[in-house]
mmCIF file of C-alpha atoms in Angstrom:
data_model
loop_
_atom_site.group_PDB
_atom_site.id
_atom_site.type_symbol
_atom_site.label_atom_id
_atom_site.label_comp_id
_atom_site.label_asym_id
_atom_site.label_seq_id
_atom_site.Cartn_x
_atom_site.Cartn_y
_atom_site.Cartn_z
ATOM 1 C CA MET A 1 63.982 38.876 101.757
ATOM 2 C CA LYS A 2 62.315 38.794 105.180
ATOM 3 C CA ILE A 3 63.081 36.929 108.390
ATOM 4 C CA VAL A 4 60.510 34.264 109.193
ATOM 5 C CA GLU A 5 62.114 32.285 112.023
ATOM 6 C CA VAL A 6 64.932 32.500 114.567
ATOM 7 C CA VAL A 7 66.363 29.397 116.238
ATOM 8 C CA ILE A 8 68.626 29.807 119.278
ATOM 9 C CA THR A 9 70.420 26.726 120.595
ATOM 10 C CA PRO A 10 72.403 27.030 123.827
ATOM 11 C CA ILE A 11 75.420 24.751 123.951
ATOM 12 C CA ALA A 12 78.103 23.815 126.469
ATOM 13 C CA VAL A 13 81.642 23.131 125.286
ATOM 14 C CA PRO A 14 84.256 21.256 127.355
ATOM 15 C CA ASP A 15 86.777 23.699 128.835
ATOM 16 C CA VAL A 16 89.950 23.367 130.891
ATOM 17 C CA PRO A 17 90.979 25.169 134.122
ATOM 18 C CA LEU A 18 92.718 28.206 132.648
ATOM 19 C CA ALA A 19 93.651 30.627 135.415
ATOM 20 C CA ASN A 20 93.242 34.392 135.579
ATOM 21 C CA THR A 21 93.331 37.019 138.293
ATOM 22 C CA LYS A 22 89.688 36.482 139.303
ATOM 23 C CA GLY A 23 89.676 32.665 139.284
ATOM 24 C CA VAL A 24 89.700 29.829 136.789
ATOM 25 C CA HIS A 25 87.616 28.653 133.851
ATOM 26 C CA PRO A 26 84.803 26.214 134.726
ATOM 27 C CA SER A 27 84.569 22.726 133.196
ATOM 28 C CA VAL A 28 82.456 24.013 130.287
ATOM 29 C CA PHE A 29 82.052 27.312 128.467
ATOM 30 C CA LEU A 30 78.675 28.419 127.154
ATOM 31 C CA ARG A 31 77.750 29.594 123.657
ATOM 32 C CA ALA A 32 74.519 30.314 121.823
ATOM 33 C CA VAL A 33 74.194 29.145 118.216
ATOM 34 C CA ILE A 34 71.869 31.320 116.150
ATOM 35 C CA GLU A 35 70.055 30.420 112.934
ATOM 36 C CA VAL A 36 68.060 33.197 111.255
ATOM 37 C CA LYS A 37 65.797 31.854 108.513
ATOM 38 C CA THR A 38 64.241 33.870 105.675
ATOM 39 C CA ASP A 39 61.294 33.561 103.331
ATOM 40 C CA ASN A 40 63.580 32.773 100.386
ATOM 41 C CA GLY A 41 65.129 29.741 102.080
ATOM 42 C CA LEU A 42 68.410 31.218 103.318
ATOM 43 C CA VAL A 43 69.806 30.683 106.820
ATOM 44 C CA GLY A 44 72.118 33.184 108.482
ATOM 45 C CA LEU A 45 74.414 31.975 111.266
ATOM 46 C CA GLY A 46 75.630 33.629 114.444
ATOM 47 C CA GLU A 47 77.451 32.600 117.605
ATOM 48 C CA ALA A 48 77.180 34.513 120.864
ATOM 49 C CA TYR A 49 77.910 34.205 124.555
ATOM 50 C CA GLY A 50 75.685 31.570 126.117
ATOM 51 C CA ALA A 51 75.358 32.725 129.718
ATOM 52 C CA VAL A 52 71.911 33.468 131.063
ATOM 53 C CA ARG A 53 71.769 37.242 130.526
ATOM 54 C CA THR A 54 72.805 36.999 126.885
ATOM 55 C CA LEU A 55 70.582 33.999 126.237
ATOM 56 C CA THR A 56 67.553 35.723 127.739
ATOM 57 C CA GLY A 57 68.253 38.824 125.651
ATOM 58 C CA LEU A 58 68.634 36.820 122.449
ATOM 59 C CA GLN A 59 65.338 35.055 123.097
ATOM 60 C CA ALA A 60 63.486 38.308 123.834
ATOM 61 C CA ALA A 61 64.816 40.008 120.704
ATOM 62 C CA ALA A 62 64.056 36.971 118.530
ATOM 63 C CA LEU A 63 60.341 37.596 119.099
ATOM 64 C CA MET A 64 60.723 41.001 117.419
ATOM 65 C CA LEU A 65 62.566 39.928 114.275
ATOM 66 C CA ALA A 66 59.774 38.431 112.170
ATOM 67 C CA GLY A 67 59.439 40.423 108.953
ATOM 68 C CA LEU A 68 62.795 42.177 109.318
ATOM 69 C CA ASP A 69 64.743 42.816 106.117
ATOM 70 C CA PRO A 70 68.293 41.538 106.894
ATOM 71 C CA TYR A 71 69.691 44.425 104.836
ATOM 72 C CA ASP A 72 68.162 46.954 107.235
ATOM 73 C CA ARG A 73 70.558 47.079 110.167
ATOM 74 C CA ARG A 74 69.028 50.259 111.556
ATOM 75 C CA ASP A 75 65.679 48.521 111.816
ATOM 76 C CA LEU A 76 67.467 45.607 113.478
ATOM 77 C CA ARG A 77 68.930 47.957 116.060
ATOM 78 C CA LYS A 78 65.554 49.586 116.729
ATOM 79 C CA ARG A 79 63.887 46.214 117.196
ATOM 80 C CA VAL A 80 66.585 44.953 119.555
ATOM 81 C CA GLU A 81 66.400 48.142 121.619
ATOM 82 C CA ALA A 82 62.600 47.893 121.761
ATOM 83 C CA ALA A 83 62.833 44.305 122.955
ATOM 84 C CA LEU A 84 65.425 45.088 125.632
ATOM 85 C CA PRO A 85 64.657 48.374 127.401
ATOM 86 C CA ASN A 86 66.864 48.969 130.438
ATOM 87 C CA SER A 87 68.395 45.517 130.019
ATOM 88 C CA GLY A 88 71.717 46.265 131.721
ATOM 89 C CA GLY A 89 74.884 44.238 131.244
ATOM 90 C CA VAL A 90 75.557 40.665 130.211
ATOM 91 C CA ASN A 91 78.342 39.630 132.565
ATOM 92 C CA ALA A 92 78.237 37.938 135.946
ATOM 93 C CA PRO A 93 79.168 40.082 138.991
ATOM 94 C CA THR A 94 82.649 38.521 139.171
ATOM 95 C CA ALA A 95 83.604 39.877 135.730
ATOM 96 C CA LEU A 96 85.991 42.839 135.516
ATOM 97 C CA ALA A 97 84.163 44.602 132.689
ATOM 98 C CA ASP A 98 80.627 44.526 131.412
ATOM 99 C CA HIS A 99 78.976 44.877 128.037
ATOM 100 C CA LYS A 100 75.460 46.075 127.353
ATOM 101 C CA VAL A 101 72.959 43.318 126.662
ATOM 102 C CA VAL A 102 71.524 45.382 123.828
ATOM 103 C CA ASP A 103 74.948 45.666 122.147
ATOM 104 C CA VAL A 104 75.775 41.976 122.555
ATOM 105 C CA VAL A 105 72.381 40.869 121.238
ATOM 106 C CA TYR A 106 72.510 43.311 118.336
ATOM 107 C CA SER A 107 76.032 42.129 117.517
ATOM 108 C CA ALA A 108 74.963 38.491 117.363
ATOM 109 C CA TYR A 109 72.026 39.172 115.078
ATOM 110 C CA GLU A 110 74.002 41.575 112.905
ATOM 111 C CA ILE A 111 76.495 38.806 112.092
ATOM 112 C CA ALA A 112 73.619 36.482 111.147
ATOM 113 C CA CYS A 113 72.045 39.214 108.980
ATOM 114 C CA LEU A 114 75.338 39.949 107.255
ATOM 115 C CA ASP A 115 75.706 36.223 106.630
ATOM 116 C CA LEU A 116 72.271 36.306 104.976
ATOM 117 C CA VAL A 117 73.121 39.332 102.852
ATOM 118 C CA GLY A 118 76.379 37.750 101.733
ATOM 119 C CA LYS A 119 74.550 34.596 100.737
ATOM 120 C CA ASP A 120 71.879 36.642 98.961
ATOM 121 C CA VAL A 121 74.423 38.504 96.790
ATOM 122 C CA ASN A 122 76.952 35.635 96.686
ATOM 123 C CA ARG A 123 79.776 37.664 98.228
ATOM 124 C CA PRO A 124 81.970 37.014 101.282
ATOM 125 C CA LEU A 125 81.214 38.995 104.398
ATOM 126 C CA TYR A 126 84.443 40.974 104.201
ATOM 127 C CA ASP A 127 83.218 42.504 100.926
ATOM 128 C CA LEU A 128 80.178 43.830 102.784
ATOM 129 C CA LEU A 129 82.563 45.500 105.246
ATOM 130 C CA GLY A 130 84.479 47.407 102.567
ATOM 131 C CA GLY A 131 86.774 44.728 101.176
ATOM 132 C CA ALA A 132 89.724 42.733 102.456
ATOM 133 C CA ALA A 133 92.933 44.507 103.417
ATOM 134 C CA ARG A 134 94.362 41.015 103.966
ATOM 135 C CA LYS A 135 93.102 37.461 103.475
ATOM 136 C CA THR A 136 95.689 35.697 105.600
ATOM 137 C CA ILE A 137 94.840 36.409 109.236
ATOM 138 C CA PRO A 138 97.650 36.097 111.826
ATOM 139 C CA PHE A 139 96.771 34.852 115.299
ATOM 140 C CA GLY A 140 98.894 34.804 118.426
ATOM 141 C CA GLY A 141 99.155 31.873 120.790
ATOM 142 C CA TYR A 142 97.185 32.524 123.975
ATOM 143 C CA LEU A 143 99.141 31.102 126.909
ATOM 144 C CA PHE A 144 97.670 30.389 130.339
ATOM 145 C CA TYR A 145 98.823 29.229 133.702
ATOM 146 C CA LYS A 146 96.457 26.382 134.499
ATOM 147 C CA PHE A 147 95.582 23.651 136.929
ATOM 148 C CA GLU A 148 95.289 19.988 136.104
ATOM 149 C CA LYS A 149 91.618 19.378 135.428
ATOM 150 C CA GLN A 150 89.919 17.593 138.324
ATOM 151 C CA ASP A 151 86.539 16.689 136.858
ATOM 152 C CA LEU A 152 86.747 14.901 133.505
ATOM 153 C CA THR A 153 82.984 14.296 133.289
ATOM 154 C CA PHE A 154 82.490 16.787 130.473
ATOM 155 C CA GLY A 155 85.777 16.399 128.623
ATOM 156 C CA PRO A 156 89.524 15.777 128.916
ATOM 157 C CA ASP A 157 92.266 18.093 130.086
ATOM 158 C CA ILE A 158 94.787 19.761 127.786
ATOM 159 C CA MET A 159 98.465 19.886 128.863
ATOM 160 C CA GLY A 160 97.907 19.220 132.585
ATOM 161 C CA GLU A 161 99.163 21.614 135.245
ATOM 162 C CA VAL A 162 101.138 24.652 134.102
ATOM 163 C CA MET A 163 102.033 26.768 137.124
ATOM 164 C CA THR A 164 105.715 27.665 136.708
ATOM 165 C CA PRO A 165 107.664 29.778 134.213
ATOM 166 C CA ASP A 166 109.399 26.704 132.793
ATOM 167 C CA ALA A 167 106.118 24.816 132.360
ATOM 168 C CA LEU A 168 104.634 27.837 130.601
ATOM 169 C CA VAL A 169 107.538 27.907 128.132
ATOM 170 C CA GLU A 170 106.928 24.221 127.421
ATOM 171 C CA GLN A 171 103.263 25.043 126.764
ATOM 172 C CA ALA A 172 104.376 27.643 124.230
ATOM 173 C CA LYS A 173 106.699 25.162 122.534
ATOM 174 C CA GLU A 174 103.844 22.674 122.190
ATOM 175 C CA PHE A 175 101.551 25.335 120.719
ATOM 176 C CA ARG A 176 104.313 26.426 118.365
ATOM 177 C CA ALA A 177 104.718 22.853 117.118
ATOM 178 C CA ARG A 178 100.954 22.375 116.655
ATOM 179 C CA TYR A 179 99.894 25.749 115.296
ATOM 180 C CA GLY A 180 103.009 27.653 114.259
ATOM 181 C CA PHE A 181 102.168 30.801 116.223
ATOM 182 C CA GLN A 182 104.522 33.737 115.651
ATOM 183 C CA SER A 183 103.600 35.671 118.798
ATOM 184 C CA TRP A 184 102.487 34.984 122.365
ATOM 185 C CA LYS A 185 100.058 36.535 124.811
ATOM 186 C CA LEU A 186 100.181 35.429 128.445
ATOM 187 C CA LYS A 187 97.163 35.726 130.697
ATOM 188 C CA GLY A 188 98.843 37.154 133.763
ATOM 189 C CA GLY A 189 97.693 38.232 137.198
ATOM 190 C CA VAL A 190 97.945 34.644 138.442
ATOM 191 C CA LEU A 191 101.434 34.240 139.907
ATOM 192 C CA PRO A 192 103.341 36.931 141.821
ATOM 193 C CA PRO A 193 104.597 39.578 139.377
ATOM 194 C CA ASP A 194 108.261 38.567 139.671
ATOM 195 C CA GLN A 195 107.382 35.049 138.511
ATOM 196 C CA GLU A 196 105.379 36.408 135.596
ATOM 197 C CA VAL A 197 108.308 38.655 134.644
ATOM 198 C CA GLU A 198 110.533 35.561 134.791
ATOM 199 C CA THR A 199 108.059 33.790 132.501
ATOM 200 C CA MET A 200 108.165 36.580 129.924
ATOM 201 C CA LEU A 201 111.964 36.714 129.998
ATOM 202 C CA LYS A 202 112.158 32.961 129.498
ATOM 203 C CA LEU A 203 109.684 33.208 126.617
ATOM 204 C CA ARG A 204 111.899 35.878 125.074
ATOM 205 C CA GLU A 205 114.923 33.611 125.447
ATOM 206 C CA ALA A 206 113.100 30.648 123.891
ATOM 207 C CA PHE A 207 111.423 32.716 121.145
ATOM 208 C CA PRO A 208 113.749 35.647 120.356
ATOM 209 C CA ASP A 209 111.725 36.858 117.363
ATOM 210 C CA HIS A 210 108.167 36.426 118.665
ATOM 211 C CA GLY A 211 105.997 39.341 119.658
ATOM 212 C CA LEU A 212 105.184 39.142 123.383
ATOM 213 C CA ARG A 213 102.326 40.561 125.460
ATOM 214 C CA ILE A 214 100.993 39.997 128.952
ATOM 215 C CA ASP A 215 97.493 40.716 130.258
ATOM 216 C CA PRO A 216 97.188 40.763 134.083
ATOM 217 C CA MET A 217 93.531 41.915 133.913
ATOM 218 C CA GLY A 218 94.008 44.794 136.341
ATOM 219 C CA ALA A 219 95.843 42.674 138.913
ATOM 220 C CA TRP A 220 98.631 45.189 139.582
ATOM 221 C CA THR A 221 98.739 48.520 141.356
ATOM 222 C CA VAL A 222 100.467 51.363 139.538
ATOM 223 C CA PRO A 223 103.727 50.998 141.544
ATOM 224 C CA THR A 224 103.810 47.265 140.811
ATOM 225 C CA ALA A 225 103.132 47.862 137.120
ATOM 226 C CA LEU A 226 105.945 50.430 136.988
ATOM 227 C CA LYS A 227 108.367 47.867 138.355
ATOM 228 C CA VAL A 228 107.224 45.282 135.790
ATOM 229 C CA VAL A 229 107.553 47.772 132.943
ATOM 230 C CA GLU A 230 111.120 48.520 134.005
ATOM 231 C CA GLN A 231 111.960 44.799 134.076
ATOM 232 C CA LEU A 232 110.325 44.092 130.711
ATOM 233 C CA ASP A 233 111.475 47.194 128.855
ATOM 234 C CA GLY A 234 112.237 46.203 125.263
ATOM 235 C CA VAL A 235 110.635 42.770 125.734
ATOM 236 C CA LEU A 236 106.917 43.446 125.184
ATOM 237 C CA GLU A 237 105.157 44.810 122.109
ATOM 238 C CA TYR A 238 102.468 46.055 124.503
ATOM 239 C CA LEU A 239 101.160 45.626 128.040
ATOM 240 C CA GLU A 240 97.445 44.933 128.332
ATOM 241 C CA ASP A 241 95.304 46.125 131.265
ATOM 242 C CA PRO A 242 97.968 46.011 133.966
ATOM 243 C CA CYS A 243 95.921 48.259 136.285
ATOM 244 C CA ARG A 244 92.230 48.428 137.065
ATOM 245 C CA GLY A 245 90.298 51.445 135.859
ATOM 246 C CA MET A 246 90.830 54.283 133.401
ATOM 247 C CA ASP A 247 92.478 56.639 135.902
ATOM 248 C CA ALA A 248 95.001 54.062 137.101
ATOM 249 C CA MET A 249 95.883 53.248 133.497
ATOM 250 C CA ALA A 250 96.337 56.961 132.773
ATOM 251 C CA GLU A 251 98.547 57.374 135.842
ATOM 252 C CA LEU A 252 100.760 54.528 134.644
ATOM 253 C CA SER A 253 100.779 55.696 131.030
ATOM 254 C CA ALA A 254 102.039 59.133 132.034
ATOM 255 C CA GLN A 255 105.181 57.556 133.513
ATOM 256 C CA ILE A 256 106.186 55.043 130.819
ATOM 257 C CA ASP A 257 106.900 54.738 127.105
ATOM 258 C CA MET A 258 105.638 51.149 126.734
ATOM 259 C CA PRO A 259 102.279 51.050 124.870
ATOM 260 C CA LEU A 260 99.269 50.104 126.970
ATOM 261 C CA ALA A 261 96.345 48.153 125.507
ATOM 262 C CA THR A 262 92.884 47.455 126.867
ATOM 263 C CA ASN A 263 89.699 45.489 126.563
ATOM 264 C CA LEU A 264 88.596 46.417 130.095
ATOM 265 C CA VAL A 265 88.610 50.213 130.358
ATOM 266 C CA VAL A 266 87.518 50.970 126.778
ATOM 267 C CA VAL A 267 84.478 48.913 125.786
ATOM 268 C CA GLU A 268 82.185 51.710 124.549
ATOM 269 C CA PHE A 269 82.781 54.376 121.911
ATOM 270 C CA GLU A 270 82.387 57.134 124.497
ATOM 271 C CA GLU A 271 85.262 55.601 126.456
ATOM 272 C CA VAL A 272 87.572 55.968 123.451
ATOM 273 C CA ILE A 273 87.182 59.731 123.807
ATOM 274 C CA GLU A 274 87.903 59.623 127.536
ATOM 275 C CA ALA A 275 90.941 57.382 126.992
ATOM 276 C CA VAL A 276 92.381 59.760 124.405
ATOM 277 C CA LYS A 277 91.848 62.805 126.607
ATOM 278 C CA LYS A 278 93.589 61.073 129.513
ATOM 279 C CA ASN A 279 96.179 59.294 127.317
ATOM 280 C CA ALA A 280 95.254 56.167 129.271
ATOM 281 C CA VAL A 281 95.890 53.640 126.485
ATOM 282 C CA GLN A 282 97.524 53.492 123.084
ATOM 283 C CA ILE A 283 95.852 50.331 121.728
ATOM 284 C CA VAL A 284 92.197 49.218 121.865
ATOM 285 C CA LEU A 285 91.111 45.613 121.434
ATOM 286 C CA SER A 286 88.291 45.085 118.975
ATOM 287 C CA ASP A 287 85.678 42.348 119.367
ATOM 288 C CA HIS A 288 82.603 41.990 117.168
ATOM 289 C CA HIS A 289 80.712 40.289 120.022
ATOM 290 C CA TYR A 290 80.258 43.574 121.902
ATOM 291 C CA TRP A 291 81.499 46.434 119.698
ATOM 292 C CA ARG A 292 78.115 46.463 117.907
ATOM 293 C CA GLY A 293 78.849 43.641 115.511
ATOM 294 C CA ALA A 294 81.149 43.497 112.524
ATOM 295 C CA THR A 295 80.226 46.977 111.310
ATOM 296 C CA GLY A 296 80.810 48.382 114.795
ATOM 297 C CA ALA A 297 84.223 46.722 114.967
ATOM 298 C CA ILE A 298 85.140 48.240 111.599
ATOM 299 C CA HIS A 299 83.910 51.625 112.848
ATOM 300 C CA LEU A 300 86.079 51.219 115.948
ATOM 301 C CA GLY A 301 89.065 50.737 113.661
ATOM 302 C CA GLU A 302 88.304 54.030 111.922
ATOM 303 C CA VAL A 303 87.823 55.865 115.215
ATOM 304 C CA CYS A 304 91.147 54.504 116.459
ATOM 305 C CA ARG A 305 92.856 55.521 113.233
ATOM 306 C CA ALA A 306 91.574 59.070 113.638
ATOM 307 C CA ALA A 307 92.658 59.111 117.302
ATOM 308 C CA ASN A 308 96.109 57.671 116.491
ATOM 309 C CA LEU A 309 95.385 54.533 118.533
ATOM 310 C CA GLY A 310 96.457 51.053 117.549
ATOM 311 C CA VAL A 311 93.969 48.203 117.082
ATOM 312 C CA SER A 312 94.287 44.601 118.207
ATOM 313 C CA MET A 313 91.580 41.909 118.548
ATOM 314 C CA HIS A 314 90.168 40.393 121.720
ATOM 315 C CA SER A 315 89.043 36.793 122.135
ATOM 316 C CA ASN A 316 86.806 34.802 124.425
ATOM 317 C CA SER A 317 86.246 31.031 124.405
ATOM 318 C CA HIS A 318 84.611 30.403 121.045
ATOM 319 C CA LEU A 319 83.951 28.019 118.151
ATOM 320 C CA GLY A 320 84.040 28.211 114.372
ATOM 321 C CA ILE A 321 81.210 30.634 113.595
ATOM 322 C CA SER A 322 82.804 33.284 115.799
ATOM 323 C CA LEU A 323 86.239 32.392 114.444
ATOM 324 C CA ALA A 324 85.006 32.952 110.885
ATOM 325 C CA ALA A 325 83.469 36.288 111.867
ATOM 326 C CA MET A 326 86.736 37.305 113.561
ATOM 327 C CA CYS A 327 88.609 36.514 110.357
ATOM 328 C CA HIS A 328 86.250 38.627 108.236
ATOM 329 C CA VAL A 329 86.501 41.575 110.633
ATOM 330 C CA ALA A 330 90.291 41.258 110.776
ATOM 331 C CA ALA A 331 90.416 41.087 106.984
ATOM 332 C CA ALA A 332 88.419 44.309 106.643
ATOM 333 C CA THR A 333 90.220 46.336 109.354
ATOM 334 C CA PRO A 334 93.240 47.884 107.601
ATOM 335 C CA ASN A 335 94.876 49.198 110.785
ATOM 336 C CA LEU A 336 94.581 45.966 112.758
ATOM 337 C CA THR A 337 98.339 45.524 112.852
ATOM 338 C CA TYR A 338 98.769 43.042 115.717
ATOM 339 C CA ASP A 339 98.186 39.292 115.690
ATOM 340 C CA CYS A 340 94.640 38.494 116.833
ATOM 341 C CA ASP A 341 93.957 36.779 120.151
ATOM 342 C CA THR A 342 92.217 33.408 120.089
ATOM 343 C CA HIS A 343 91.212 30.822 122.698
ATOM 344 C CA TYR A 344 90.526 28.337 119.908
ATOM 345 C CA PRO A 345 93.372 25.862 120.679
ATOM 346 C CA TRP A 346 91.982 25.371 124.191
ATOM 347 C CA SER A 347 88.953 23.513 122.833
ATOM 348 C CA THR A 348 88.697 20.343 120.761
ATOM 349 C CA LYS A 349 85.082 20.668 119.579
ATOM 350 C CA GLU A 350 83.580 22.288 116.500
ATOM 351 C CA ILE A 351 80.092 23.091 115.166
ATOM 352 C CA ILE A 352 80.855 23.885 111.531
ATOM 353 C CA LYS A 353 81.007 21.384 108.698
ATOM 354 C CA GLY A 354 84.468 20.248 107.762
ATOM 355 C CA GLY A 355 85.693 20.265 111.327
ATOM 356 C CA ARG A 356 88.291 22.487 112.929
ATOM 357 C CA PRO A 357 90.235 24.787 110.594
ATOM 358 C CA THR A 358 93.995 24.275 110.364
ATOM 359 C CA PHE A 359 96.416 26.990 111.412
ATOM 360 C CA VAL A 360 99.467 27.373 109.180
ATOM 361 C CA ASP A 361 102.334 29.333 110.726
ATOM 362 C CA GLY A 362 99.814 30.783 113.153
ATOM 363 C CA THR A 363 97.500 32.041 110.416
ATOM 364 C CA LEU A 364 94.097 31.208 108.972
ATOM 365 C CA GLN A 365 92.727 32.053 105.556
ATOM 366 C CA VAL A 366 89.559 34.125 105.716
ATOM 367 C CA PRO A 367 86.668 32.019 104.323
ATOM 368 C CA ASN A 368 85.855 32.961 100.727
ATOM 369 C CA GLY A 369 82.356 31.501 100.449
ATOM 370 C CA PRO A 370 79.215 33.636 100.548
ATOM 371 C CA GLY A 371 78.573 35.396 103.848
ATOM 372 C CA LEU A 372 80.606 33.916 106.673
ATOM 373 C CA GLY A 373 81.633 31.061 104.399
ATOM 374 C CA VAL A 374 80.825 28.331 106.934
ATOM 375 C CA GLU A 375 77.983 25.828 107.309
ATOM 376 C CA LEU A 376 76.465 24.465 110.500
ATOM 377 C CA ASP A 377 77.041 20.878 111.562
ATOM 378 C CA HIS A 378 73.664 20.154 113.152
ATOM 379 C CA ASP A 379 74.780 16.850 114.661
ATOM 380 C CA ALA A 380 77.660 18.571 116.449
ATOM 381 C CA VAL A 381 75.323 21.283 117.723
ATOM 382 C CA ALA A 382 72.900 18.646 119.009
ATOM 383 C CA GLU A 383 75.719 16.892 120.867
ATOM 384 C CA LEU A 384 76.802 20.099 122.611
ATOM 385 C CA HIS A 385 73.200 21.083 123.355
ATOM 386 C CA GLU A 386 72.804 17.749 125.108
ATOM 387 C CA LEU A 387 75.926 18.564 127.121
ATOM 388 C CA TYR A 388 74.368 21.944 127.989
ATOM 389 C CA ASN A 389 71.327 20.172 129.418
ATOM 390 C CA LEU A 390 73.535 17.697 131.263
ATOM 391 C CA ALA A 391 75.972 20.244 132.727
ATOM 392 C CA MET A 392 73.188 22.506 134.036
ATOM 393 C CA VAL A 393 75.519 25.531 134.029
ATOM 394 C CA GLN A 394 73.822 28.846 133.298
ATOM 395 C CA ASP A 395 76.551 31.362 134.048
ATOM 396 C CA ARG A 396 80.303 31.663 134.311
ATOM 397 C CA ASP A 397 81.801 32.160 137.760
ATOM 398 C CA ASP A 398 85.582 31.832 137.702
ATOM 399 C CA THR A 399 85.865 32.847 141.357
ATOM 400 C CA ASP A 400 83.568 30.108 142.609
ATOM 401 C CA GLU A 401 85.330 27.573 140.365
ATOM 402 C CA MET A 402 88.685 28.581 141.857
ATOM 403 C CA LEU A 403 87.584 27.345 145.279
ATOM 404 C CA LYS A 404 87.716 23.786 143.917
ATOM 405 C CA TYR A 405 91.455 24.205 143.380
ATOM 406 C CA VAL A 406 92.367 26.710 146.109
ATOM 407 C CA PRO A 407 89.824 26.331 148.951
ATOM 408 C CA ASP A 408 90.919 29.490 150.779
ATOM 409 C CA TYR A 409 90.994 31.634 147.622
ATOM 410 C CA VAL A 410 89.779 35.218 148.015
ATOM 411 C CA ARG A 411 89.156 37.338 144.930
ATOM 412 C CA LYS A 412 91.117 40.590 145.068
ATOM 413 C CA VAL A 413 91.657 42.985 142.154
ATOM 414 C CA PRO A 414 94.244 44.470 142.184
ATOM 415 C CA ARG A 415 96.084 41.742 144.046
ATOM 416 C CA TRP A 416 99.670 43.010 143.888
#
């Protein structure tokens, strides 16, 4: 089996103004849909970030993949590295962490190759990763403070403005009714810390048995984070990235018992070692989009097990191919003991046949078909590619978008 063609289709997906410490989501989010075709008629699917740096990297690497055996992941890595020497990071300057273009591009193509291998041997992708530790995958509801969407050109709003603790609790109740989530993660760093503490306490009152987390994305200084930890002692299962940078996280960790998690200060394997030496975090968030694909995410789980670190799963705005890959990785990571993050309820579109999967009590069943177990809906992809051409957005800039809602906004991290 050899690769004969790679098709990359950039798409734009309607988004809503979800707020974070560096701004707010634009009116669309960008994805790249990948089809890797082989000489025996199989097609492997992948879904990646769609911003310009990733898209350019995917296109450059695609030129090197003709003749590749999808079973040979080491050859895949060599070809991607050869195509992208000194390629830098994928994220826009306003992002708080960056990921290597070569890792993100490799990750995208590895998923497509694993999909091909699974189809070739008629086995689900989780079997290629060592087998399923679980087939029912729990997800947590991802809660956001948000503005009411101003520009409805590219799609409708969801839930309107949510900028108070009480409104946020109502958002959680609506998500609970729709999806049955058993835990909540709040994207913090938006309101003053006392209001976000009030939000978490009101969530605890409304949902006494739900796991709770908050992620301020580095918005707090160490003294501020210490005050929040004191107020939320016994309320949170973990606190994610309260402070910016490894050393600030280590300084906080040395003074508290509450577990700290991250997807900002540990995004490379070398950083796991540094984090352990400094005792900066106790939980690392996995993500196959930048931890060198599904096999890299599984390897991260093993490294964390050896280092006595917990494992959770990160999310970005995504559709069904990525969601399927997340489920397979979660299935094959035995020590992934926290509910996975997902932005999925904040979109209404889908690009896989059969439409949007249904959450039951906050869980999804890992697909059992060969490979990823999903098929591409080409009409849906064409519709979102047309939107990509219409929207003319090439990168994500939450800070610039925020100026539409708060004209005097100034990005500052940490803010409090």
